[in-house]
mmCIF file with all atom_site columns, C-alpha atoms in Angstrom:
data_model
loop_
_atom_site.group_PDB
_atom_site.id
_atom_site.type_symbol
_atom_site.label_atom_id
_atom_site.label_alt_id
_atom_site.label_comp_id
_atom_site.label_asym_id
_atom_site.label_entity_id
_atom_site.label_seq_id
_atom_site.pdbx_PDB_ins_code
_atom_site.Cartn_x
_atom_site.Cartn_y
_atom_site.Cartn_z
_atom_site.occupancy
_atom_site.B_iso_or_equiv
_atom_site.pdbx_formal_charge
_atom_site.auth_seq_id
_atom_site.auth_comp_id
_atom_site.auth_asym_id
_atom_site.auth_atom_id
_atom_site.pdbx_PDB_model_num
ATOM 1  C CA . MET A 1 1  ? 55.812  25.609  16.833  1.00 0.00 ? 1  MET A CA 1
ATOM 2  C CA . ALA A 1 2  ? 56.260  25.137  19.990  1.00 0.00 ? 2  ALA A CA 1
ATOM 3  C CA . ASN A 1 3  ? 52.368  26.260  20.859  1.00 0.00 ? 3  ASN A CA 1
ATOM 4  C CA . ASP A 1 4  ? 50.331  24.057  19.255  1.00 0.00 ? 4  ASP A CA 1
ATOM 5  C CA . LYS A 1 5  ? 47.171  25.329  20.470  1.00 0.00 ? 5  LYS A CA 1
ATOM 6  C CA . ASP A 1 6  ? 46.202  28.211  18.820  1.00 0.00 ? 6  ASP A CA 1
ATOM 7  C CA . PRO A 1 7  ? 42.598  29.472  19.581  1.00 0.00 ? 7  PRO A CA 1
ATOM 8  C CA . ASN A 1 8  ? 41.728  30.084  16.320  1.00 0.00 ? 8  ASN A CA 1
ATOM 9  C CA . ARG A 1 9  ? 42.292  26.749  15.390  1.00 0.00 ? 9  ARG A CA 1
ATOM 10 C CA . ASP A 1 10 ? 40.783  25.037  17.738  1.00 0.00 ? 10 ASP A CA 1
ATOM 11 C CA . VAL A 1 11 ? 37.094  23.236  16.916  1.00 0.00 ? 11 VAL A CA 1
ATOM 12 C CA . ASN A 1 12 ? 34.823  22.752  19.864  1.00 0.00 ? 12 ASN A CA 1
ATOM 13 C CA . VAL A 1 13 ? 32.414  19.994  19.286  1.00 0.00 ? 13 VAL A CA 1
ATOM 14 C CA . ASN A 1 14 ? 29.048  20.093  20.710  1.00 0.00 ? 14 ASN A CA 1
ATOM 15 C CA . GLN A 1 15 ? 27.442  16.401  21.402  1.00 0.00 ? 15 GLN A CA 1
ATOM 16 C CA . SER A 1 16 ? 24.151  17.954  22.086  1.00 0.00 ? 16 SER A CA 1
ATOM 17 C CA . GLY A 1 17 ? 22.180  15.932  19.395  1.00 0.00 ? 17 GLY A CA 1
ATOM 18 C CA . ASP A 1 18 ? 22.989  12.240  20.567  1.00 0.00 ? 18 ASP A CA 1
ATOM 19 C CA . GLY A 1 19 ? 20.284  12.133  22.781  1.00 0.00 ? 19 GLY A CA 1
ATOM 20 C CA . PHE A 1 20 ? 17.515  12.745  20.688  1.00 0.00 ? 20 PHE A CA 1
ATOM 21 C CA . GLY A 1 21 ? 18.945  9.557   18.481  1.00 0.00 ? 21 GLY A CA 1
ATOM 22 C CA . THR A 1 22 ? 18.983  7.689   21.808  1.00 0.00 ? 22 THR A CA 1
ATOM 23 C CA . ALA A 1 23 ? 15.723  8.931   22.444  1.00 0.00 ? 23 ALA A CA 1
ATOM 24 C CA . ILE A 1 24 ? 13.936  7.367   19.696  1.00 0.00 ? 24 ILE A CA 1
ATOM 25 C CA . ALA A 1 25 ? 16.222  3.906   19.534  1.00 0.00 ? 25 ALA A CA 1
ATOM 26 C CA . VAL A 1 26 ? 14.649  3.989   23.434  1.00 0.00 ? 26 VAL A CA 1
ATOM 27 C CA . ILE A 1 27 ? 10.908  4.877   22.417  1.00 0.00 ? 27 ILE A CA 1
ATOM 28 C CA . VAL A 1 28 ? 11.272  2.072   19.369  1.00 0.00 ? 28 VAL A CA 1
ATOM 29 C CA . ALA A 1 29 ? 12.798  -0.397  21.604  1.00 0.00 ? 29 ALA A CA 1
ATOM 30 C CA . ALA A 1 30 ? 9.559   0.329   24.063  1.00 0.00 ? 30 ALA A CA 1
ATOM 31 C CA . LEU A 1 31 ? 6.989   -0.079  21.531  1.00 0.00 ? 31 LEU A CA 1
ATOM 32 C CA . VAL A 1 32 ? 8.755   -3.692  19.755  1.00 0.00 ? 32 VAL A CA 1
ATOM 33 C CA . PHE A 1 33 ? 8.785   -4.870  23.078  1.00 0.00 ? 33 PHE A CA 1
ATOM 34 C CA . VAL A 1 34 ? 5.219   -3.754  24.102  1.00 0.00 ? 34 VAL A CA 1
ATOM 35 C CA . VAL A 1 35 ? 3.786   -4.858  20.530  1.00 0.00 ? 35 VAL A CA 1
ATOM 36 C CA . GLY A 1 36 ? 5.851   -8.498  21.623  1.00 0.00 ? 36 GLY A CA 1
ATOM 37 C CA . ALA A 1 37 ? 4.370   -8.952  25.133  1.00 0.00 ? 37 ALA A CA 1
ATOM 38 C CA . PHE A 1 38 ? 0.421   -8.536  23.876  1.00 0.00 ? 38 PHE A CA 1
ATOM 39 C CA . LEU A 1 39 ? 1.296   -10.605 20.828  1.00 0.00 ? 39 LEU A CA 1
ATOM 40 C CA . PHE A 1 40 ? 2.756   -13.325 23.171  1.00 0.00 ? 40 PHE A CA 1
ATOM 41 C CA . PHE A 1 41 ? 0.129   -13.337 26.170  1.00 0.00 ? 41 PHE A CA 1
ATOM 42 C CA . GLY A 1 42 ? -2.479  -11.909 23.872  1.00 0.00 ? 42 GLY A CA 1
ATOM 43 C CA . SER A 1 43 ? -2.464  -14.996 21.472  1.00 0.00 ? 43 SER A CA 1
ATOM 44 C CA . ASN A 1 44 ? -4.670  -18.446 21.489  1.00 0.00 ? 44 ASN A CA 1
ATOM 45 C CA . TRP A 1 45 ? -2.002  -21.434 22.318  1.00 0.00 ? 45 TRP A CA 1
ATOM 46 C CA . ASN A 1 46 ? -4.803  -23.689 21.595  1.00 0.00 ? 46 ASN A CA 1
ATOM 47 C CA . THR A 1 47 ? -4.064  -26.625 19.059  1.00 0.00 ? 47 THR A CA 1
ATOM 48 C CA . ALA A 1 48 ? -7.072  -27.686 18.757  1.00 0.00 ? 48 ALA A CA 1
ATOM 49 C CA . THR A 1 49 ? -9.356  -26.565 15.518  1.00 0.00 ? 49 THR A CA 1
ATOM 50 C CA . GLU A 1 50 ? -12.305 -24.480 16.103  1.00 0.00 ? 50 GLU A CA 1
ATOM 51 C CA . GLY A 1 51 ? -15.368 -25.641 14.843  1.00 0.00 ? 51 GLY A CA 1
ATOM 52 C CA . PRO A 1 52 ? -18.114 -28.854 15.093  1.00 0.00 ? 52 PRO A CA 1
ATOM 53 C CA . ARG A 1 53 ? -16.575 -31.255 17.948  1.00 0.00 ? 53 ARG A CA 1
ATOM 54 C CA . LEU A 1 54 ? -17.686 -35.127 17.038  1.00 0.00 ? 54 LEU A CA 1
ATOM 55 C CA . THR A 1 55 ? -18.224 -37.829 20.327  1.00 0.00 ? 55 THR A CA 1
ATOM 56 C CA . GLN A 1 56 ? -17.944 -41.004 19.742  1.00 0.00 ? 56 GLN A CA 1
ATOM 57 C CA . ASN A 1 57 ? -21.521 -42.725 20.186  1.00 0.00 ? 57 ASN A CA 1
ATOM 58 C CA . ASN A 1 58 ? -21.306 -46.607 21.306  1.00 0.00 ? 58 ASN A CA 1
ATOM 59 C CA . THR A 1 59 ? -24.742 -47.294 20.969  1.00 0.00 ? 59 THR A CA 1
ATOM 60 C CA . THR A 1 60 ? -26.348 -49.782 18.339  1.00 0.00 ? 60 THR A CA 1
ATOM 61 C CA . MET A 1 61 ? -28.728 -49.071 15.582  1.00 0.00 ? 61 MET A CA 1
ATOM 62 C CA . PRO A 1 62 ? -31.638 -50.390 14.261  1.00 0.00 ? 62 PRO A CA 1
ATOM 63 C CA . ALA A 1 63 ? -31.526 -52.588 11.521  1.00 0.00 ? 63 ALA A CA 1
ATOM 64 C CA . PRO A 1 64 ? -33.411 -51.081 8.946   1.00 0.00 ? 64 PRO A CA 1
ATOM 65 C CA . VAL A 1 65 ? -36.550 -51.764 7.931   1.00 0.00 ? 65 VAL A CA 1
ATOM 66 C CA . ILE A 1 66 ? -36.614 -53.286 4.168   1.00 0.00 ? 66 ILE A CA 1
ATOM 67 C CA . GLU A 1 67 ? -39.828 -52.771 2.493   1.00 0.00 ? 67 GLU A CA 1
ATOM 68 C CA . PRO A 1 68 ? -40.956 -55.920 0.052   1.00 0.00 ? 68 PRO A CA 1
ATOM 69 C CA . PRO A 1 69 ? -40.445 -54.506 -3.330  1.00 0.00 ? 69 PRO A CA 1
ATOM 70 C CA . ALA A 1 70 ? -44.021 -53.330 -5.079  1.00 0.00 ? 70 ALA A CA 1
ATOM 71 C CA . ALA A 1 71 ? -45.737 -55.435 -7.480  1.00 0.00 ? 71 ALA A CA 1
ATOM 72 C CA . PRO A 1 72 ? -45.876 -54.501 -11.073 1.00 0.00 ? 72 PRO A CA 1
ATOM 73 C CA . GLU A 1 73 ? -48.948 -53.527 -12.209 1.00 0.00 ? 73 GLU A CA 1
ATOM 74 C CA . PRO A 1 74 ? -50.708 -55.101 -14.854 1.00 0.00 ? 74 PRO A CA 1
ATOM 75 C CA . ALA A 1 75 ? -50.095 -53.911 -18.246 1.00 0.00 ? 75 ALA A CA 1
ATOM 76 C CA . THR A 1 76 ? -52.824 -51.909 -19.770 1.00 0.00 ? 76 THR A CA 1
ATOM 77 C CA . PRO A 1 77 ? -54.054 -52.681 -23.331 1.00 0.00 ? 77 PRO A CA 1
ATOM 78 C CA . PRO A 1 78 ? -54.075 -49.733 -25.335 1.00 0.00 ? 78 PRO A CA 1
ATOM 79 C CA . ALA A 1 79 ? -56.738 -47.243 -25.743 1.00 0.00 ? 79 ALA A CA 1
ATOM 80 C CA . SER A 1 80 ? -59.584 -48.034 -28.321 1.00 0.00 ? 80 SER A CA 1
ATOM 81 C CA . GLN A 1 81 ? -61.261 -45.870 -30.402 1.00 0.00 ? 81 GLN A CA 1
ATOM 82 C CA . THR A 1 82 ? -64.264 -45.360 -28.765 1.00 0.00 ? 82 THR A CA 1
ATOM 83 C CA . THR A 1 83 ? -66.336 -43.605 -31.843 1.00 0.00 ? 83 THR A CA 1
ATOM 84 C CA . ALA A 1 84 ? -66.805 -45.039 -35.254 1.00 0.00 ? 84 ALA A CA 1
ATOM 85 C CA . PRO A 1 85 ? -65.685 -42.909 -38.430 1.00 0.00 ? 85 PRO A CA 1
ATOM 86 C CA . PRO A 1 86 ? -68.191 -41.053 -40.411 1.00 0.00 ? 86 PRO A CA 1
ATOM 87 C CA . ALA A 1 87 ? -69.251 -43.385 -43.264 1.00 0.00 ? 87 ALA A CA 1
ATOM 88 C CA . ASP A 1 88 ? -68.639 -40.547 -45.548 1.00 0.00 ? 88 ASP A CA 1
ATOM 89 C CA . ALA A 1 89 ? -65.082 -40.363 -44.980 1.00 0.00 ? 89 ALA A CA 1
ATOM 90 C CA . PRO A 1 90 ? -62.369 -40.529 -47.321 1.00 0.00 ? 90 PRO A CA 1
ATOM 91 C CA . ALA A 1 91 ? -59.837 -43.751 -47.169 1.00 0.00 ? 91 ALA A CA 1
ATOM 92 C CA . ALA A 1 92 ? -57.208 -43.119 -45.786 1.00 0.00 ? 92 ALA A CA 1
ATOM 93 C CA . ASN A 1 93 ? -55.264 -45.350 -48.009 1.00 0.00 ? 93 ASN A CA 1
ATOM 94 C CA . PRO A 1 94 ? -56.423 -45.757 -51.777 1.00 0.00 ? 94 PRO A CA 1
#
């Protein structure tokens, strides 16, 4: 075995497929970079909440108008019967 280089046993390795995996990795990295830049520069860094804003007003409010309570109305007497019962009506309690 002086000659270990037997042409029938040599295996030639072709590494042309490595470029495809590298291209996918570069494309994914570029997409992550673009999306990250969009989120970073496009986001709102304002910490104030949106909504109605209040302003301080130091003016003195006028005193409330207090009306005296209304006088109670006089009690009305119960309604009386305006007509007399008919004479031939039976008695209510015998």
